[in-house]
Amino acid sequence: MSDLIQLEKRGHIAILTINNPPANTWTRDSLIALMDTVRELNEDRNIFALVMTGQGEKFFSAGADLKTFADGDKARANEMGQLFGEAFATLSRFRGVSVAAVNGYAMGGGLECAMACDIRIAEEHAQMALPEASVGLLPCAGGTQNLPWLVGEGWAKRMILCGERVNADTALRIGLVEEVVPSGKGLEKALALAEMACKQSPSSTARCKTLVMSARDGRSHDDGWRMERELFVELFSTEDQKEGVNAFLDKRKPEWKNR
């Protein structure tokens, strides 16, 4: 496993730390390491939740290292664009609950990484932006697609087209993050939410996440309701369904197997 993405497991929670100081920029190697790590976690039935954060106290991630694109090489641009897209799509498809602890600047690909997570917690000193157009580029890892879904078209255009940077309080107000906490408390709060998620049936959570994400696809309500019913019945082929109901009836805590 690459040192650029540090992995720590605490019970049913995996903590992934972007570790490329001083600004935790993304590289070819770190994007590949993120994909590999998330795929391995998807195969680990003991992991129910994931927390993503940045090394240090100032940066979650400043995004791509612009030196990568300084020579205008199209082949390198294509490779990096594909890697960014695939890496954060893989993070979005993590079968459990993912929480971003935004512990500082989240710029460009850094913010796109946070938006690929299910929930975002920002420390009060955090700053967020998608400034790619200011250097002749554009967000290519989900930024133009995920940001308007989260904050609406108006604020997405302010941030992408006008290059507006938002602080933690504004991010909370517009729906970009779910909570703001004091500096240094982001990981603690993210872990607390991850612990809450671990009390849920992981089999149920994975299917609920699929249903919630499917709302972005523009399918009709009838299709969404049909999917709900189908996945509800599908749960009855899992051990977790039987364990959850019987644990409730027996007045005891369930012991999830994630199968």
mmCIF file of N, CA, C and O in Angstrom, residues 146-221:
data_model
loop_
_atom_site.group_PDB
_atom_site.id
_atom_site.type_symbol
_atom_site.label_atom_id
_atom_site.label_comp_id
_atom_site.label_asym_id
_atom_site.label_seq_id
_atom_site.Cartn_x
_atom_site.Cartn_y
_atom_site.Cartn_z
ATOM 1 N N ASN A 146 -21.361 16.940 -9.393
ATOM 2 C CA ASN A 146 -21.750 16.776 -7.990
ATOM 3 C C ASN A 146 -22.076 18.098 -7.297
ATOM 4 O O ASN A 146 -22.974 18.145 -6.452
ATOM 5 N N LEU A 147 -21.345 19.155 -7.639
ATOM 6 C CA LEU A 147 -21.576 20.420 -6.936
ATOM 7 C C LEU A 147 -22.992 20.961 -7.138
ATOM 8 O O LEU A 147 -23.658 21.317 -6.158
ATOM 9 N N PRO A 148 -23.514 21.055 -8.381
ATOM 10 C CA PRO A 148 -24.893 21.549 -8.518
ATOM 11 C C PRO A 148 -25.922 20.651 -7.847
ATOM 12 O O PRO A 148 -26.962 21.139 -7.390
ATOM 13 N N TRP A 149 -25.647 19.340 -7.762
ATOM 14 C CA TRP A 149 -26.579 18.454 -7.070
ATOM 15 C C TRP A 149 -26.635 18.796 -5.587
ATOM 16 O O TRP A 149 -27.701 18.765 -4.971
ATOM 17 N N LEU A 150 -25.499 19.175 -5.029
ATOM 18 C CA LEU A 150 -25.434 19.454 -3.598
ATOM 19 C C LEU A 150 -25.903 20.865 -3.251
ATOM 20 O O LEU A 150 -26.605 21.063 -2.260
ATOM 21 N N VAL A 151 -25.506 21.855 -4.045
ATOM 22 C CA VAL A 151 -25.735 23.258 -3.642
ATOM 23 C C VAL A 151 -26.675 24.004 -4.578
ATOM 24 O O VAL A 151 -27.029 25.156 -4.296
ATOM 25 N N GLY A 152 -27.096 23.396 -5.663
ATOM 26 C CA GLY A 152 -27.945 24.083 -6.620
ATOM 27 C C GLY A 152 -27.116 24.741 -7.716
ATOM 28 O O GLY A 152 -25.919 24.978 -7.573
ATOM 29 N N GLU A 153 -27.786 25.049 -8.817
ATOM 30 C CA GLU A 153 -27.085 25.570 -9.984
ATOM 31 C C GLU A 153 -26.447 26.929 -9.729
ATOM 32 O O GLU A 153 -25.327 27.197 -10.186
ATOM 33 N N GLY A 154 -27.143 27.792 -8.990
ATOM 34 C CA GLY A 154 -26.630 29.144 -8.777
ATOM 35 C C GLY A 154 -25.285 29.159 -8.067
ATOM 36 O O GLY A 154 -24.322 29.781 -8.525
ATOM 37 N N TRP A 155 -25.214 28.482 -6.921
ATOM 38 C CA TRP A 155 -23.962 28.461 -6.176
ATOM 39 C C TRP A 155 -22.898 27.664 -6.908
ATOM 40 O O TRP A 155 -21.699 27.981 -6.832
ATOM 41 N N ALA A 156 -23.295 26.640 -7.642
ATOM 42 C CA ALA A 156 -22.315 25.895 -8.435
ATOM 43 C C ALA A 156 -21.682 26.799 -9.480
ATOM 44 O O ALA A 156 -20.461 26.773 -9.705
ATOM 45 N N LYS A 157 -22.482 27.639 -10.105
ATOM 46 C CA LYS A 157 -21.945 28.568 -11.099
ATOM 47 C C LYS A 157 -21.076 29.632 -10.445
ATOM 48 O O LYS A 157 -20.044 30.040 -11.005
ATOM 49 N N ARG A 158 -21.450 30.095 -9.270
ATOM 50 C CA ARG A 158 -20.600 31.067 -8.572
ATOM 51 C C ARG A 158 -19.224 30.477 -8.283
ATOM 52 O O ARG A 158 -18.194 31.141 -8.470
ATOM 53 N N MET A 159 -19.200 29.228 -7.847
ATOM 54 C CA MET A 159 -17.935 28.610 -7.472
ATOM 55 C C MET A 159 -17.117 28.171 -8.683
ATOM 56 O O MET A 159 -15.892 28.308 -8.690
ATOM 57 N N ILE A 160 -17.782 27.642 -9.724
ATOM 58 C CA ILE A 160 -17.055 27.122 -10.881
ATOM 59 C C ILE A 160 -16.783 28.215 -11.913
ATOM 60 O O ILE A 160 -15.656 28.341 -12.421
ATOM 61 N N LEU A 161 -17.784 29.013 -12.245
ATOM 62 C CA LEU A 161 -17.644 30.012 -13.301
ATOM 63 C C LEU A 161 -17.008 31.305 -12.807
ATOM 64 O O LEU A 161 -16.301 31.977 -13.564
ATOM 65 N N CYS A 162 -17.279 31.672 -11.561
ATOM 66 C CA CYS A 162 -16.711 32.909 -11.009
ATOM 67 C C CYS A 162 -15.526 32.653 -10.089
ATOM 68 O O CYS A 162 -14.871 33.596 -9.641
ATOM 69 N N GLY A 163 -15.258 31.411 -9.792
ATOM 70 C CA GLY A 163 -14.112 31.083 -8.954
ATOM 71 C C GLY A 163 -14.276 31.471 -7.505
ATOM 72 O O GLY A 163 -13.281 31.673 -6.796
ATOM 73 N N GLU A 164 -15.523 31.557 -7.027
ATOM 74 C CA GLU A 164 -15.740 31.990 -5.647
ATOM 75 C C GLU A 164 -15.338 30.896 -4.661
ATOM 76 O O GLU A 164 -15.715 29.738 -4.794
ATOM 77 N N ARG A 165 -14.562 31.312 -3.668
ATOM 78 C CA ARG A 165 -14.150 30.414 -2.585
ATOM 79 C C ARG A 165 -15.115 30.594 -1.422
ATOM 80 O O ARG A 165 -15.531 31.720 -1.126
ATOM 81 N N VAL A 166 -15.489 29.495 -0.762
ATOM 82 C CA VAL A 166 -16.423 29.588 0.361
ATOM 83 C C VAL A 166 -15.740 29.096 1.633
ATOM 84 O O VAL A 166 -14.916 28.178 1.606
ATOM 85 N N ASN A 167 -16.101 29.737 2.740
ATOM 86 C CA ASN A 167 -15.600 29.274 4.032
ATOM 87 C C ASN A 167 -16.546 28.215 4.599
ATOM 88 O O ASN A 167 -17.565 27.883 3.995
ATOM 89 N N ALA A 168 -16.215 27.711 5.754
ATOM 90 C CA ALA A 168 -16.988 26.597 6.311
ATOM 91 C C ALA A 168 -18.432 26.994 6.590
ATOM 92 O O ALA A 168 -19.360 26.223 6.327
ATOM 93 N N ASP A 169 -18.642 28.200 7.121
ATOM 94 C CA ASP A 169 -20.008 28.619 7.441
ATOM 95 C C ASP A 169 -20.865 28.744 6.187
ATOM 96 O O ASP A 169 -22.038 28.343 6.178
ATOM 97 N N THR A 170 -20.297 29.318 5.136
ATOM 98 C CA THR A 170 -21.042 29.413 3.877
ATOM 99 C C THR A 170 -21.299 28.034 3.299
ATOM 100 O O THR A 170 -22.391 27.752 2.791
ATOM 101 N N ALA A 171 -20.306 27.160 3.374
ATOM 102 C CA ALA A 171 -20.483 25.789 2.880
ATOM 103 C C ALA A 171 -21.631 25.096 3.594
ATOM 104 O O ALA A 171 -22.409 24.357 2.976
ATOM 105 N N LEU A 172 -21.759 25.332 4.895
ATOM 106 C CA LEU A 172 -22.867 24.751 5.658
ATOM 107 C C LEU A 172 -24.197 25.344 5.199
ATOM 108 O O LEU A 172 -25.184 24.626 5.002
ATOM 109 N N ARG A 173 -24.215 26.652 5.010
ATOM 110 C CA ARG A 173 -25.466 27.334 4.646
ATOM 111 C C ARG A 173 -25.974 26.890 3.287
ATOM 112 O O ARG A 173 -27.196 26.770 3.089
ATOM 113 N N ILE A 174 -25.084 26.618 2.350
ATOM 114 C CA ILE A 174 -25.529 26.260 0.998
ATOM 115 C C ILE A 174 -25.662 24.750 0.801
ATOM 116 O O ILE A 174 -26.070 24.305 -0.269
ATOM 117 N N GLY A 175 -25.322 23.970 1.827
ATOM 118 C CA GLY A 175 -25.506 22.527 1.741
ATOM 119 C C GLY A 175 -24.317 21.755 1.217
ATOM 120 O O GLY A 175 -24.440 20.561 0.900
ATOM 121 N N LEU A 176 -23.155 22.393 1.135
ATOM 122 C CA LEU A 176 -21.967 21.705 0.664
ATOM 123 C C LEU A 176 -21.397 20.774 1.733
ATOM 124 O O LEU A 176 -20.804 19.744 1.423
ATOM 125 N N VAL A 177 -21.576 21.155 2.994
ATOM 126 C CA VAL A 177 -21.185 20.287 4.111
ATOM 127 C C VAL A 177 -22.383 20.138 5.036
ATOM 128 O O VAL A 177 -23.317 20.949 5.021
ATOM 129 N N GLU A 178 -22.345 19.098 5.870
ATOM 130 C CA GLU A 178 -23.469 18.821 6.765
ATOM 131 C C GLU A 178 -23.275 19.395 8.166
ATOM 132 O O GLU A 178 -24.244 19.567 8.911
ATOM 133 N N GLU A 179 -22.029 19.701 8.531
ATOM 134 C CA GLU A 179 -21.778 20.237 9.877
ATOM 135 C C GLU A 179 -20.422 20.920 9.893
ATOM 136 O O GLU A 179 -19.499 20.526 9.182
ATOM 137 N N VAL A 180 -20.312 21.955 10.732
ATOM 138 C CA VAL A 180 -19.046 22.638 10.975
ATOM 139 C C VAL A 180 -18.667 22.418 12.428
ATOM 140 O O VAL A 180 -19.502 22.563 13.329
ATOM 141 N N VAL A 181 -17.415 22.073 12.657
ATOM 142 C CA VAL A 181 -16.931 21.806 14.009
ATOM 143 C C VAL A 181 -15.671 22.628 14.255
ATOM 144 O O VAL A 181 -15.049 23.127 13.315
ATOM 145 N N PRO A 182 -15.270 22.796 15.520
ATOM 146 C CA PRO A 182 -14.047 23.556 15.807
ATOM 147 C C PRO A 182 -12.822 22.930 15.139
ATOM 148 O O PRO A 182 -12.791 21.724 14.861
ATOM 149 N N SER A 183 -11.825 23.746 14.908
ATOM 150 C CA SER A 183 -10.587 23.246 14.313
ATOM 151 C C SER A 183 -10.006 22.125 15.173
ATOM 152 O O SER A 183 -9.977 22.205 16.394
ATOM 153 N N GLY A 184 -9.576 21.074 14.492
ATOM 154 C CA GLY A 184 -9.012 19.932 15.183
ATOM 155 C C GLY A 184 -10.017 18.883 15.600
ATOM 156 O O GLY A 184 -9.635 17.824 16.109
ATOM 157 N N LYS A 185 -11.314 19.151 15.373
ATOM 158 C CA LYS A 185 -12.366 18.224 15.810
ATOM 159 C C LYS A 185 -13.046 17.501 14.657
ATOM 160 O O LYS A 185 -14.005 16.754 14.869
ATOM 161 N N GLY A 186 -12.562 17.707 13.439
ATOM 162 C CA GLY A 186 -13.227 17.120 12.285
ATOM 163 C C GLY A 186 -13.193 15.603 12.276
ATOM 164 O O GLY A 186 -14.205 14.952 12.038
ATOM 165 N N LEU A 187 -12.026 15.041 12.534
ATOM 166 C CA LEU A 187 -11.910 13.582 12.523
ATOM 167 C C LEU A 187 -12.751 12.970 13.630
ATOM 168 O O LEU A 187 -13.417 11.940 13.418
ATOM 169 N N GLU A 188 -12.758 13.606 14.790
ATOM 170 C CA GLU A 188 -13.553 13.097 15.915
ATOM 171 C C GLU A 188 -15.034 13.024 15.554
ATOM 172 O O GLU A 188 -15.707 12.025 15.830
ATOM 173 N N LYS A 189 -15.546 14.088 14.933
ATOM 174 C CA LYS A 189 -16.961 14.104 14.556
ATOM 175 C C LYS A 189 -17.238 13.111 13.434
ATOM 176 O O LYS A 189 -18.264 12.410 13.442
ATOM 177 N N ALA A 190 -16.326 13.030 12.470
ATOM 178 C CA ALA A 190 -16.520 12.081 11.371
ATOM 179 C C ALA A 190 -16.544 10.652 11.889
ATOM 180 O O ALA A 190 -17.358 9.829 11.451
ATOM 181 N N LEU A 191 -15.678 10.355 12.846
ATOM 182 C CA LEU A 191 -15.655 9.013 13.427
ATOM 183 C C LEU A 191 -16.939 8.729 14.208
ATOM 184 O O LEU A 191 -17.437 7.603 14.200
ATOM 185 N N ALA A 192 -17.472 9.760 14.877
ATOM 186 C CA ALA A 192 -18.716 9.579 15.617
ATOM 187 C C ALA A 192 -19.857 9.226 14.656
ATOM 188 O O ALA A 192 -20.681 8.340 14.945
ATOM 189 N N LEU A 193 -19.904 9.894 13.505
ATOM 190 C CA LEU A 193 -20.930 9.568 12.505
ATOM 191 C C LEU A 193 -20.699 8.173 11.932
ATOM 192 O O LEU A 193 -21.651 7.414 11.711
ATOM 193 N N ALA A 194 -19.441 7.839 11.702
ATOM 194 C CA ALA A 194 -19.134 6.502 11.191
ATOM 195 C C ALA A 194 -19.552 5.427 12.184
ATOM 196 O O ALA A 194 -20.059 4.371 11.801
ATOM 197 N N GLU A 195 -19.353 5.705 13.475
ATOM 198 C CA GLU A 195 -19.788 4.759 14.509
ATOM 199 C C GLU A 195 -21.304 4.586 14.473
ATOM 200 O O GLU A 195 -21.820 3.475 14.637
ATOM 201 N N MET A 196 -22.027 5.682 14.269
ATOM 202 C CA MET A 196 -23.487 5.591 14.144
ATOM 203 C C MET A 196 -23.862 4.708 12.961
ATOM 204 O O MET A 196 -24.765 3.877 13.044
ATOM 205 N N ALA A 197 -23.145 4.899 11.848
ATOM 206 C CA ALA A 197 -23.433 4.098 10.652
ATOM 207 C C ALA A 197 -23.169 2.621 10.900
ATOM 208 O O ALA A 197 -23.880 1.756 10.379
ATOM 209 N N CYS A 198 -22.161 2.328 11.729
ATOM 210 C CA CYS A 198 -21.804 0.931 11.996
ATOM 211 C C CYS A 198 -22.855 0.214 12.842
ATOM 212 O O CYS A 198 -22.846 -1.023 12.924
ATOM 213 N N LYS A 199 -23.747 0.950 13.463
ATOM 214 C CA LYS A 199 -24.830 0.326 14.224
ATOM 215 C C LYS A 199 -25.969 -0.125 13.314
ATOM 216 O O LYS A 199 -26.844 -0.879 13.727
ATOM 217 N N GLN A 200 -25.948 0.368 12.076
ATOM 218 C CA GLN A 200 -26.952 -0.021 11.096
ATOM 219 C C GLN A 200 -26.527 -1.343 10.441
ATOM 220 O O GLN A 200 -25.340 -1.689 10.427
ATOM 221 N N SER A 201 -27.481 -2.044 9.885
ATOM 222 C CA SER A 201 -27.148 -3.237 9.116
ATOM 223 C C SER A 201 -26.354 -2.824 7.880
ATOM 224 O O SER A 201 -26.837 -2.029 7.063
ATOM 225 N N PRO A 202 -25.125 -3.336 7.700
ATOM 226 C CA PRO A 202 -24.363 -2.976 6.499
ATOM 227 C C PRO A 202 -25.033 -3.451 5.219
ATOM 228 O O PRO A 202 -24.887 -2.814 4.170
ATOM 229 N N SER A 203 -25.768 -4.539 5.294
ATOM 230 C CA SER A 203 -26.499 -5.009 4.114
ATOM 231 C C SER A 203 -27.601 -4.030 3.742
ATOM 232 O O SER A 203 -27.824 -3.742 2.554
ATOM 233 N N SER A 204 -28.290 -3.511 4.748
ATOM 234 C CA SER A 204 -29.333 -2.510 4.496
ATOM 235 C C SER A 204 -28.726 -1.197 4.015
ATOM 236 O O SER A 204 -29.225 -0.568 3.078
ATOM 237 N N THR A 205 -27.641 -0.781 4.667
ATOM 238 C CA THR A 205 -27.024 0.501 4.333
ATOM 239 C C THR A 205 -26.569 0.531 2.878
ATOM 240 O O THR A 205 -26.775 1.526 2.176
ATOM 241 N N ALA A 206 -25.957 -0.546 2.412
ATOM 242 C CA ALA A 206 -25.476 -0.582 1.029
ATOM 243 C C ALA A 206 -26.629 -0.398 0.047
ATOM 244 O O ALA A 206 -26.509 0.329 -0.947
ATOM 245 N N ARG A 207 -27.758 -1.030 0.325
ATOM 246 C CA ARG A 207 -28.902 -0.921 -0.579
ATOM 247 C C ARG A 207 -29.566 0.448 -0.461
ATOM 248 O O ARG A 207 -30.001 1.012 -1.472
ATOM 249 N N CYS A 208 -29.629 0.984 0.744
ATOM 250 C CA CYS A 208 -30.178 2.339 0.913
ATOM 251 C C CYS A 208 -29.336 3.360 0.153
ATOM 252 O O CYS A 208 -29.866 4.280 -0.487
ATOM 253 N N LYS A 209 -28.014 3.198 0.224
ATOM 254 C CA LYS A 209 -27.127 4.123 -0.482
ATOM 255 C C LYS A 209 -27.358 4.036 -1.984
ATOM 256 O O LYS A 209 -27.417 5.065 -2.671
ATOM 257 N N THR A 210 -27.517 2.830 -2.498
ATOM 258 C CA THR A 210 -27.802 2.656 -3.916
ATOM 259 C C THR A 210 -29.075 3.387 -4.313
ATOM 260 O O THR A 210 -29.125 4.073 -5.348
ATOM 261 N N LEU A 211 -30.104 3.289 -3.483
ATOM 262 C CA LEU A 211 -31.374 3.929 -3.786
ATOM 263 C C LEU A 211 -31.269 5.454 -3.730
ATOM 264 O O LEU A 211 -31.793 6.160 -4.599
ATOM 265 N N VAL A 212 -30.590 5.964 -2.702
ATOM 266 C CA VAL A 212 -30.439 7.416 -2.590
ATOM 267 C C VAL A 212 -29.649 7.966 -3.772
ATOM 268 O O VAL A 212 -30.020 8.983 -4.377
ATOM 269 N N MET A 213 -28.547 7.301 -4.133
ATOM 270 C CA MET A 213 -27.740 7.778 -5.249
ATOM 271 C C MET A 213 -28.486 7.677 -6.569
ATOM 272 O O MET A 213 -28.262 8.475 -7.483
ATOM 273 N N SER A 214 -29.387 6.706 -6.680
ATOM 274 C CA SER A 214 -30.113 6.527 -7.935
ATOM 275 C C SER A 214 -31.057 7.692 -8.214
ATOM 276 O O SER A 214 -31.461 7.899 -9.361
ATOM 277 N N ALA A 215 -31.386 8.455 -7.168
ATOM 278 C CA ALA A 215 -32.260 9.616 -7.370
ATOM 279 C C ALA A 215 -31.602 10.658 -8.281
ATOM 280 O O ALA A 215 -32.282 11.499 -8.865
ATOM 281 N N ARG A 216 -30.266 10.618 -8.407
ATOM 282 C CA ARG A 216 -29.571 11.556 -9.271
ATOM 283 C C ARG A 216 -29.713 11.213 -10.749
ATOM 284 O O ARG A 216 -29.405 12.031 -11.610
ATOM 285 N N ASP A 217 -30.153 10.006 -11.040
ATOM 286 C CA ASP A 217 -30.140 9.525 -12.420
ATOM 287 C C ASP A 217 -31.321 10.003 -13.247
ATOM 288 O O ASP A 217 -31.419 9.699 -14.433
ATOM 289 N N GLY A 218 -32.248 10.716 -12.615
ATOM 290 C CA GLY A 218 -33.378 11.250 -13.358
ATOM 291 C C GLY A 218 -34.463 10.241 -13.661
ATOM 292 O O GLY A 218 -35.349 10.506 -14.473
ATOM 293 N N ARG A 219 -34.411 9.074 -13.014
ATOM 294 C CA ARG A 219 -35.466 8.089 -13.264
ATOM 295 C C ARG A 219 -36.762 8.546 -12.599
ATOM 296 O O ARG A 219 -36.763 9.374 -11.703
ATOM 297 N N SER A 220 -37.858 7.980 -13.029
ATOM 298 C CA SER A 220 -39.164 8.386 -12.522
ATOM 299 C C SER A 220 -39.359 7.905 -11.090
ATOM 300 O O SER A 220 -38.669 7.000 -10.609
ATOM 301 N N HIS A 221 -40.319 8.526 -10.403
ATOM 302 C CA HIS A 221 -40.653 8.081 -9.047
ATOM 303 C C HIS A 221 -41.115 6.627 -9.068
ATOM 304 O O HIS A 221 -40.813 5.854 -8.148
#
